[in-house]
Amino acid sequence: MAAQRTSVEQRQQPTIFFVIPCYNEIEQLPITAPVLQKKISALKSSHLIAEDSRVLFVDDGSKDGTWQYIRQLNKTDASLFHGVKLAHNRGHQNALLAGLMTALSQGCDAAISLDADLQDDINVFDEFVKQYVSGAEIVYGVRSSRNKDTWFKRNTAEAFYALNAWMGAETIRDHADYRLMGRAALQALSEYGEVNLFLRGIVPELGFSTAVVTYERGEREAGESKYPLKKMISFAVEGITSFSVKPLHFVTGMGMLSILVGIGMFIYVIVSWANNNVVSGWGSIMCSLWLIGGLLMLSMGIIGEYVGKIYLEAKHRPRYVIETEI
């Protein structure tokens, strides 16, 4: 018990970095920055977090004035607003990782990751920190409901989590990238070197003590969503193929089924020929060809996804390049 009290005492008033990936967020940042400034000031005043806690914006190669605005924020309040600029657009997951690793290198006790649009309720920061102080190394922000989503968005999300679970990829249901990670968890994350990043699957795999905080997700106030349907599908494929080989097993099973169907058809043809009951089977032949051709193309596509990932991993290219920091 004494050791546990010491551990909790050491977590009092932690230095928290609020890591926010940004891509073309010039419309949203003037709304986001003042809200964060007010909230973090309140957290400091209530002695929940340390005075040197800060916001770390990560510009993911934006093409608008996002970086210029981050520099302006830094000039206005250098103790609170810091920034990292990536040399090229590397995608949300890589930008988030760059921010988390920068926070780790700069001596944070924990980092809270969230999106620039503030759809994730920042009023639960308090509960995040309290769970961390109580001993949780990872705290997940989980949506309490999806009532505000469209029918399509709600059902595709349900399908995404169900498919991941069936494929064996461990994810937290209704959790995106809104979470707190303590220093030990960040250090463990830094040891994962894969190029194909799917943090929603990697973080639960880390282990450590965890907690869940529920919240109601809001609406984006400005700008456009950075996850249209095309990116959502790509993200789902990334998650499944990064953590499961079940699609390859599926291909094997379908191949075996096709062979059995082929043997059955061969026996049927022999029996029909023996009984002088040969019927022109142009339609059935064409259907079979299309079915087998489709299965082959699907199988090659699935295998190609894995071969492509092996190709990217084998090159050992850096996941991101930091151009400058402020």
mmCIF file of C-alpha atoms in Angstrom:
data_model
loop_
_atom_site.group_PDB
_atom_site.id
_atom_site.type_symbol
_atom_site.label_atom_id
_atom_site.label_comp_id
_atom_site.label_asym_id
_atom_site.label_seq_id
_atom_site.Cartn_x
_atom_site.Cartn_y
_atom_site.Cartn_z
ATOM 1 C CA MET A 1 0.000 0.000 0.000
ATOM 2 C CA ALA A 2 2.851 2.390 0.792
ATOM 3 C CA ALA A 3 4.381 1.845 -2.642
ATOM 4 C CA GLN A 4 1.030 2.555 -4.264
ATOM 5 C CA ARG A 5 0.607 5.817 -2.325
ATOM 6 C CA THR A 6 4.059 6.919 -3.407
ATOM 7 C CA SER A 7 3.205 6.213 -7.033
ATOM 8 C CA VAL A 8 -0.005 8.236 -6.815
ATOM 9 C CA GLU A 9 1.775 11.090 -5.041
ATOM 10 C CA GLN A 10 4.363 11.220 -7.806
ATOM 11 C CA ARG A 11 1.560 11.734 -10.341
ATOM 12 C CA GLN A 12 0.181 14.816 -8.582
ATOM 13 C CA GLN A 13 0.067 17.918 -10.827
ATOM 14 C CA PRO A 14 1.568 16.191 -13.871
ATOM 15 C CA THR A 15 3.004 18.054 -16.830
ATOM 16 C CA ILE A 16 0.495 17.389 -19.601
ATOM 17 C CA PHE A 17 1.096 17.977 -23.308
ATOM 18 C CA PHE A 18 -2.065 18.395 -25.393
ATOM 19 C CA VAL A 19 -1.076 16.990 -28.800
ATOM 20 C CA ILE A 20 -3.165 18.182 -31.755
ATOM 21 C CA PRO A 21 -2.455 17.088 -35.364
ATOM 22 C CA CYS A 22 -3.477 19.766 -37.875
ATOM 23 C CA TYR A 23 -3.978 19.619 -41.620
ATOM 24 C CA ASN A 24 -5.424 22.696 -43.327
ATOM 25 C CA GLU A 25 -7.085 23.910 -40.126
ATOM 26 C CA ILE A 26 -6.751 27.676 -40.629
ATOM 27 C CA GLU A 27 -10.530 28.096 -40.278
ATOM 28 C CA GLN A 28 -10.750 26.026 -37.103
ATOM 29 C CA LEU A 29 -7.652 27.080 -35.117
ATOM 30 C CA PRO A 30 -8.866 30.626 -34.278
ATOM 31 C CA ILE A 31 -11.845 28.925 -32.602
ATOM 32 C CA THR A 32 -9.872 26.094 -30.990
ATOM 33 C CA ALA A 33 -6.950 28.055 -29.493
ATOM 34 C CA PRO A 34 -8.923 30.401 -27.177
ATOM 35 C CA VAL A 35 -11.103 27.538 -25.930
ATOM 36 C CA LEU A 36 -8.042 25.433 -25.089
ATOM 37 C CA GLN A 37 -6.293 28.400 -23.481
ATOM 38 C CA LYS A 38 -9.245 29.005 -21.170
ATOM 39 C CA LYS A 39 -9.641 25.329 -20.267
ATOM 40 C CA ILE A 40 -5.951 24.700 -19.597
ATOM 41 C CA SER A 41 -5.748 27.877 -17.513
ATOM 42 C CA ALA A 42 -8.612 26.537 -15.383
ATOM 43 C CA LEU A 43 -6.828 23.185 -14.965
ATOM 44 C CA LYS A 44 -3.685 24.974 -13.807
ATOM 45 C CA SER A 45 -5.633 27.212 -11.417
ATOM 46 C CA SER A 46 -7.269 24.172 -9.821
ATOM 47 C CA HIS A 47 -3.787 22.576 -9.463
ATOM 48 C CA LEU A 48 -4.773 19.531 -11.498
ATOM 49 C CA ILE A 49 -1.860 19.985 -13.925
ATOM 50 C CA ALA A 50 1.566 21.626 -13.724
ATOM 51 C CA GLU A 51 2.259 25.182 -14.853
ATOM 52 C CA ASP A 52 4.579 23.989 -17.633
ATOM 53 C CA SER A 53 1.796 21.998 -19.329
ATOM 54 C CA ARG A 54 1.309 23.114 -22.924
ATOM 55 C CA VAL A 55 -0.444 22.647 -26.261
ATOM 56 C CA LEU A 56 1.602 21.040 -29.041
ATOM 57 C CA PHE A 57 0.211 21.598 -32.521
ATOM 58 C CA VAL A 58 1.582 19.332 -35.265
ATOM 59 C CA ASP A 59 1.272 20.800 -38.749
ATOM 60 C CA ASP A 60 0.989 17.838 -41.107
ATOM 61 C CA GLY A 61 2.241 19.632 -44.226
ATOM 62 C CA SER A 62 -0.748 21.979 -44.493
ATOM 63 C CA LYS A 63 -1.203 23.955 -47.705
ATOM 64 C CA ASP A 64 -3.042 26.888 -46.123
ATOM 65 C CA GLY A 65 -1.971 29.283 -43.366
ATOM 66 C CA THR A 66 -2.078 26.729 -40.543
ATOM 67 C CA TRP A 67 1.637 26.929 -39.689
ATOM 68 C CA GLN A 68 1.678 30.718 -39.855
ATOM 69 C CA TYR A 69 -1.194 30.816 -37.378
ATOM 70 C CA ILE A 70 0.589 28.382 -35.041
ATOM 71 C CA ARG A 71 3.650 30.667 -35.132
ATOM 72 C CA GLN A 72 1.402 33.598 -34.307
ATOM 73 C CA LEU A 73 -0.049 31.721 -31.325
ATOM 74 C CA ASN A 74 3.476 30.967 -30.126
ATOM 75 C CA LYS A 75 4.415 34.644 -30.289
ATOM 76 C CA THR A 76 1.273 35.517 -28.330
ATOM 77 C CA ASP A 77 1.847 32.919 -25.576
ATOM 78 C CA ALA A 78 5.141 31.028 -25.963
ATOM 79 C CA SER A 79 4.728 29.224 -22.649
ATOM 80 C CA LEU A 80 1.468 27.591 -23.724
ATOM 81 C CA PHE A 81 1.455 27.184 -27.510
ATOM 82 C CA HIS A 82 4.214 25.150 -29.122
ATOM 83 C CA GLY A 83 4.401 23.737 -32.637
ATOM 84 C CA VAL A 84 5.996 21.077 -34.799
ATOM 85 C CA LYS A 85 6.000 21.332 -38.579
ATOM 86 C CA LEU A 86 6.391 18.185 -40.666
ATOM 87 C CA ALA A 87 8.309 18.577 -43.917
ATOM 88 C CA HIS A 88 5.578 16.778 -45.872
ATOM 89 C CA ASN A 89 2.033 15.562 -45.377
ATOM 90 C CA ARG A 90 2.324 12.128 -43.753
ATOM 91 C CA GLY A 91 -1.253 11.497 -42.644
ATOM 92 C CA HIS A 92 -3.077 11.853 -39.347
ATOM 93 C CA GLN A 93 -1.560 8.822 -37.610
ATOM 94 C CA ASN A 94 2.045 9.769 -38.401
ATOM 95 C CA ALA A 95 1.435 13.392 -37.416
ATOM 96 C CA LEU A 96 -0.066 12.238 -34.127
ATOM 97 C CA LEU A 97 2.896 9.949 -33.479
ATOM 98 C CA ALA A 98 5.314 12.802 -34.234
ATOM 99 C CA GLY A 99 3.552 14.931 -31.631
ATOM 100 C CA LEU A 100 3.525 12.178 -29.012
ATOM 101 C CA MET A 101 7.211 11.419 -29.500
ATOM 102 C CA THR A 102 8.065 15.137 -29.319
ATOM 103 C CA ALA A 103 6.096 15.384 -26.066
ATOM 104 C CA LEU A 104 8.005 12.395 -24.707
ATOM 105 C CA SER A 105 11.377 13.892 -25.656
ATOM 106 C CA GLN A 106 10.457 17.208 -24.019
ATOM 107 C CA GLY A 107 9.784 15.587 -20.652
ATOM 108 C CA CYS A 108 6.005 15.386 -20.337
ATOM 109 C CA ASP A 109 4.460 13.187 -17.659
ATOM 110 C CA ALA A 110 1.527 12.376 -19.927
ATOM 111 C CA ALA A 111 0.058 13.452 -23.263
ATOM 112 C CA ILE A 112 -3.574 13.922 -24.252
ATOM 113 C CA SER A 113 -4.215 13.559 -27.992
ATOM 114 C CA LEU A 114 -7.231 15.135 -29.638
ATOM 115 C CA ASP A 115 -8.335 16.587 -32.980
ATOM 116 C CA ALA A 116 -8.250 20.280 -33.835
ATOM 117 C CA ASP A 117 -11.998 20.446 -34.482
ATOM 118 C CA LEU A 118 -12.793 20.040 -30.739
ATOM 119 C CA GLN A 119 -15.622 17.625 -31.454
ATOM 120 C CA ASP A 120 -14.185 15.646 -28.558
ATOM 121 C CA ASP A 121 -15.426 17.247 -25.327
ATOM 122 C CA ILE A 122 -12.477 18.976 -23.615
ATOM 123 C CA ASN A 123 -14.481 19.292 -20.383
ATOM 124 C CA VAL A 124 -13.486 15.706 -19.594
ATOM 125 C CA PHE A 125 -9.791 16.728 -19.385
ATOM 126 C CA ASP A 126 -10.337 16.896 -15.628
ATOM 127 C CA GLU A 127 -11.491 13.283 -15.475
ATOM 128 C CA PHE A 128 -8.617 12.172 -17.724
ATOM 129 C CA VAL A 129 -6.088 13.703 -15.336
ATOM 130 C CA LYS A 130 -7.854 12.364 -12.241
ATOM 131 C CA GLN A 131 -7.785 8.825 -13.666
ATOM 132 C CA TYR A 132 -4.089 9.250 -14.451
ATOM 133 C CA VAL A 133 -3.336 10.529 -10.930
ATOM 134 C CA SER A 134 -5.240 7.529 -9.554
ATOM 135 C CA GLY A 135 -2.892 5.179 -11.396
ATOM 136 C CA ALA A 136 -4.234 4.646 -14.927
ATOM 137 C CA GLU A 137 -1.429 4.757 -17.501
ATOM 138 C CA ILE A 138 -3.807 4.969 -20.482
ATOM 139 C CA VAL A 139 -7.200 6.687 -20.367
ATOM 140 C CA TYR A 140 -9.545 6.218 -23.348
ATOM 141 C CA GLY A 141 -12.124 8.793 -24.348
ATOM 142 C CA VAL A 142 -15.167 6.798 -25.473
ATOM 143 C CA ARG A 143 -18.297 8.241 -27.055
ATOM 144 C CA SER A 144 -21.395 7.738 -24.939
ATOM 145 C CA SER A 145 -23.669 7.574 -28.007
ATOM 146 C CA ARG A 146 -23.776 8.070 -31.771
ATOM 147 C CA ASN A 147 -27.131 9.822 -31.895
ATOM 148 C CA LYS A 148 -25.679 12.790 -33.795
ATOM 149 C CA ASP A 149 -24.239 10.623 -36.573
ATOM 150 C CA THR A 150 -26.049 10.000 -39.835
ATOM 151 C CA TRP A 151 -27.557 6.566 -40.394
ATOM 152 C CA PHE A 152 -24.750 5.717 -42.808
ATOM 153 C CA LYS A 153 -21.970 6.920 -40.491
ATOM 154 C CA ARG A 154 -23.433 5.117 -37.478
ATOM 155 C CA ASN A 155 -23.858 1.793 -39.254
ATOM 156 C CA THR A 156 -20.480 1.850 -41.015
ATOM 157 C CA ALA A 157 -18.842 2.570 -37.653
ATOM 158 C CA GLU A 158 -20.652 -0.383 -36.099
ATOM 159 C CA ALA A 159 -19.528 -2.559 -39.005
ATOM 160 C CA PHE A 160 -15.945 -1.326 -38.612
ATOM 161 C CA TYR A 161 -15.706 -2.318 -34.943
ATOM 162 C CA ALA A 162 -17.519 -5.619 -35.509
ATOM 163 C CA LEU A 163 -15.218 -6.507 -38.413
ATOM 164 C CA ASN A 164 -12.097 -5.618 -36.427
ATOM 165 C CA ALA A 165 -13.275 -7.796 -33.535
ATOM 166 C CA TRP A 166 -14.017 -10.718 -35.883
ATOM 167 C CA MET A 167 -10.618 -10.337 -37.548
ATOM 168 C CA GLY A 168 -8.861 -10.397 -34.177
ATOM 169 C CA ALA A 169 -7.703 -6.750 -34.083
ATOM 170 C CA GLU A 170 -8.118 -5.403 -30.529
ATOM 171 C CA THR A 171 -9.738 -1.963 -30.587
ATOM 172 C CA ILE A 172 -11.788 0.065 -28.099
ATOM 173 C CA ARG A 173 -15.368 0.405 -29.292
ATOM 174 C CA ASP A 174 -16.434 3.995 -30.096
ATOM 175 C CA HIS A 175 -12.951 5.291 -29.331
ATOM 176 C CA ALA A 176 -10.966 7.251 -31.922
ATOM 177 C CA ASP A 177 -7.683 8.943 -30.935
ATOM 178 C CA TYR A 178 -8.921 10.917 -27.940
ATOM 179 C CA ARG A 179 -6.860 9.490 -25.105
ATOM 180 C CA LEU A 180 -4.326 10.159 -22.387
ATOM 181 C CA MET A 181 -1.062 8.232 -22.391
ATOM 182 C CA GLY A 182 1.382 8.320 -19.501
ATOM 183 C CA ARG A 183 5.139 8.488 -19.939
ATOM 184 C CA ALA A 184 5.597 4.718 -19.551
ATOM 185 C CA ALA A 185 3.005 4.056 -22.276
ATOM 186 C CA LEU A 186 4.611 6.634 -24.574
ATOM 187 C CA GLN A 187 7.998 5.024 -24.021
ATOM 188 C CA ALA A 188 6.553 1.622 -24.941
ATOM 189 C CA LEU A 189 4.891 3.119 -28.022
ATOM 190 C CA SER A 190 8.243 4.545 -29.165
ATOM 191 C CA GLU A 191 9.559 0.995 -29.518
ATOM 192 C CA TYR A 192 6.999 0.152 -32.224
ATOM 193 C CA GLY A 193 8.783 0.720 -35.521
ATOM 194 C CA GLU A 194 6.227 -0.228 -38.164
ATOM 195 C CA VAL A 195 5.539 2.169 -41.020
ATOM 196 C CA ASN A 196 1.878 1.113 -41.326
ATOM 197 C CA LEU A 197 0.524 2.888 -38.259
ATOM 198 C CA PHE A 198 -2.820 2.041 -36.711
ATOM 199 C CA LEU A 199 -2.643 3.575 -33.239
ATOM 200 C CA ARG A 200 -6.159 2.482 -32.300
ATOM 201 C CA GLY A 201 -4.883 -1.098 -32.477
ATOM 202 C CA ILE A 202 -1.345 -0.531 -31.156
ATOM 203 C CA VAL A 203 -2.273 1.337 -27.958
ATOM 204 C CA PRO A 204 -4.565 -1.405 -26.523
ATOM 205 C CA GLU A 205 -1.775 -3.884 -27.317
ATOM 206 C CA LEU A 206 0.644 -2.008 -25.033
ATOM 207 C CA GLY A 207 -1.015 -3.273 -21.889
ATOM 208 C CA PHE A 208 -0.684 -1.129 -18.739
ATOM 209 C CA SER A 209 -3.532 -0.134 -16.434
ATOM 210 C CA THR A 210 -6.351 1.579 -18.315
ATOM 211 C CA ALA A 211 -9.489 3.590 -17.626
ATOM 212 C CA VAL A 212 -12.396 4.799 -19.742
ATOM 213 C CA VAL A 213 -14.010 8.235 -19.715
ATOM 214 C CA THR A 214 -17.263 8.681 -21.659
ATOM 215 C CA TYR A 215 -18.302 11.908 -23.344
ATOM 216 C CA GLU A 216 -20.783 13.303 -25.851
ATOM 217 C CA ARG A 217 -19.197 14.135 -29.192
ATOM 218 C CA GLY A 218 -20.027 17.555 -30.620
ATOM 219 C CA GLU A 219 -20.225 19.043 -34.110
ATOM 220 C CA ARG A 220 -17.341 20.534 -36.101
ATOM 221 C CA GLU A 221 -17.637 24.331 -35.977
ATOM 222 C CA ALA A 222 -15.502 25.240 -39.004
ATOM 223 C CA GLY A 223 -13.625 23.663 -41.896
ATOM 224 C CA GLU A 224 -14.216 20.232 -43.376
ATOM 225 C CA SER A 225 -13.841 16.724 -42.006
ATOM 226 C CA LYS A 226 -10.453 15.197 -42.802
ATOM 227 C CA TYR A 227 -11.997 11.707 -42.930
ATOM 228 C CA PRO A 228 -14.277 11.432 -45.982
ATOM 229 C CA LEU A 229 -15.634 8.029 -47.026
ATOM 230 C CA LYS A 230 -12.561 7.153 -49.124
ATOM 231 C CA LYS A 231 -10.181 7.757 -46.196
ATOM 232 C CA MET A 232 -12.473 5.925 -43.784
ATOM 233 C CA ILE A 233 -12.408 2.817 -45.987
ATOM 234 C CA SER A 234 -8.630 3.079 -46.378
ATOM 235 C CA PHE A 235 -8.270 3.451 -42.608
ATOM 236 C CA ALA A 236 -10.417 0.365 -42.002
ATOM 237 C CA VAL A 237 -8.309 -1.702 -44.427
ATOM 238 C CA GLU A 238 -5.147 -0.401 -42.746
ATOM 239 C CA GLY A 239 -6.401 -1.477 -39.334
ATOM 240 C CA ILE A 240 -7.482 -4.949 -40.387
ATOM 241 C CA THR A 241 -4.377 -5.805 -42.413
ATOM 242 C CA SER A 242 -2.038 -4.372 -39.759
ATOM 243 C CA PHE A 243 -3.298 -6.642 -36.982
ATOM 244 C CA SER A 244 -4.834 -9.719 -38.551
ATOM 245 C CA VAL A 245 -3.948 -12.483 -41.017
ATOM 246 C CA LYS A 246 -7.530 -13.744 -41.122
ATOM 247 C CA PRO A 247 -8.101 -12.308 -44.620
ATOM 248 C CA LEU A 248 -5.343 -14.651 -45.850
ATOM 249 C CA HIS A 249 -7.068 -17.556 -44.117
ATOM 250 C CA PHE A 250 -10.286 -16.428 -45.816
ATOM 251 C CA VAL A 251 -8.568 -16.592 -49.204
ATOM 252 C CA THR A 252 -7.360 -20.131 -48.461
ATOM 253 C CA GLY A 253 -10.854 -21.189 -47.424
ATOM 254 C CA MET A 254 -12.437 -19.728 -50.545
ATOM 255 C CA GLY A 255 -9.821 -21.472 -52.688
ATOM 256 C CA MET A 256 -10.631 -24.813 -51.084
ATOM 257 C CA LEU A 257 -14.358 -24.184 -51.558
ATOM 258 C CA SER A 258 -13.800 -23.363 -55.246
ATOM 259 C CA ILE A 259 -11.879 -26.633 -55.692
ATOM 260 C CA LEU A 260 -14.702 -28.623 -54.070
ATOM 261 C CA VAL A 261 -17.274 -26.916 -56.309
ATOM 262 C CA GLY A 262 -15.092 -27.674 -59.331
ATOM 263 C CA ILE A 263 -14.844 -31.379 -58.364
ATOM 264 C CA GLY A 264 -18.612 -31.493 -57.876
ATOM 265 C CA MET A 265 -19.198 -29.973 -61.302
ATOM 266 C CA PHE A 266 -16.748 -32.449 -62.884
ATOM 267 C CA ILE A 267 -18.619 -35.390 -61.339
ATOM 268 C CA TYR A 268 -21.925 -33.920 -62.529
ATOM 269 C CA VAL A 269 -20.608 -33.632 -66.108
ATOM 270 C CA ILE A 270 -19.333 -37.254 -66.077
ATOM 271 C CA VAL A 271 -22.672 -38.553 -64.766
ATOM 272 C CA SER A 272 -24.602 -36.503 -67.329
ATOM 273 C CA TRP A 273 -22.389 -37.790 -70.154
ATOM 274 C CA ALA A 274 -22.860 -41.412 -69.006
ATOM 275 C CA ASN A 275 -26.654 -40.960 -69.057
ATOM 276 C CA ASN A 276 -26.648 -39.272 -72.486
ATOM 277 C CA ASN A 277 -28.075 -36.199 -70.828
ATOM 278 C CA VAL A 278 -25.573 -33.653 -72.067
ATOM 279 C CA VAL A 279 -27.108 -30.189 -72.169
ATOM 280 C CA SER A 280 -25.469 -27.110 -73.591
ATOM 281 C CA GLY A 281 -24.080 -25.381 -70.483
ATOM 282 C CA TRP A 282 -22.942 -22.096 -71.849
ATOM 283 C CA GLY A 283 -24.732 -20.092 -69.121
ATOM 284 C CA SER A 284 -23.402 -22.173 -66.259
ATOM 285 C CA ILE A 285 -19.882 -22.099 -67.714
ATOM 286 C CA MET A 286 -19.913 -18.333 -67.997
ATOM 287 C CA CYS A 287 -21.241 -17.941 -64.437
ATOM 288 C CA SER A 288 -18.530 -20.275 -63.179
ATOM 289 C CA LEU A 289 -15.837 -18.359 -65.026
ATOM 290 C CA TRP A 290 -16.998 -15.048 -63.619
ATOM 291 C CA LEU A 291 -17.240 -16.509 -60.102
ATOM 292 C CA ILE A 292 -13.785 -18.064 -60.215
ATOM 293 C CA GLY A 293 -12.310 -14.992 -61.881
ATOM 294 C CA GLY A 294 -13.805 -12.756 -59.207
ATOM 295 C CA LEU A 295 -12.474 -14.991 -56.423
ATOM 296 C CA LEU A 296 -9.012 -14.959 -57.977
ATOM 297 C CA MET A 297 -8.983 -11.174 -58.310
ATOM 298 C CA LEU A 298 -10.230 -10.764 -54.733
ATOM 299 C CA SER A 299 -7.601 -13.193 -53.463
ATOM 300 C CA MET A 300 -4.827 -11.424 -55.356
ATOM 301 C CA GLY A 301 -6.009 -8.075 -53.994
ATOM 302 C CA ILE A 302 -5.971 -9.269 -50.386
ATOM 303 C CA ILE A 303 -2.550 -10.867 -50.771
ATOM 304 C CA GLY A 304 -1.371 -7.706 -52.530
ATOM 305 C CA GLU A 305 -2.327 -5.623 -49.480
ATOM 306 C CA TYR A 306 0.027 -7.686 -47.318
ATOM 307 C CA VAL A 307 2.804 -7.753 -49.924
ATOM 308 C CA GLY A 308 2.535 -3.969 -50.189
ATOM 309 C CA LYS A 309 2.918 -3.600 -46.435
ATOM 310 C CA ILE A 310 5.957 -5.886 -46.455
ATOM 311 C CA TYR A 311 7.425 -3.729 -49.225
ATOM 312 C CA LEU A 312 6.925 -0.521 -47.233
ATOM 313 C CA GLU A 313 8.310 -2.022 -44.025
ATOM 314 C CA ALA A 314 11.353 -3.498 -45.804
ATOM 315 C CA LYS A 315 12.503 -0.057 -46.987
ATOM 316 C CA HIS A 316 12.800 1.261 -43.409
ATOM 317 C CA ARG A 317 11.955 4.797 -44.442
ATOM 318 C CA PRO A 318 11.263 7.338 -41.678
ATOM 319 C CA ARG A 319 7.603 7.700 -40.811
ATOM 320 C CA TYR A 320 7.876 11.467 -40.704
ATOM 321 C CA VAL A 321 10.465 14.237 -40.995
ATOM 322 C CA ILE A 322 10.261 17.266 -38.698
ATOM 323 C CA GLU A 323 11.116 20.455 -40.568
ATOM 324 C CA THR A 324 11.069 22.835 -37.606
ATOM 325 C CA GLU A 325 9.843 23.239 -34.030
ATOM 326 C CA ILE A 326 8.763 26.294 -32.064
#
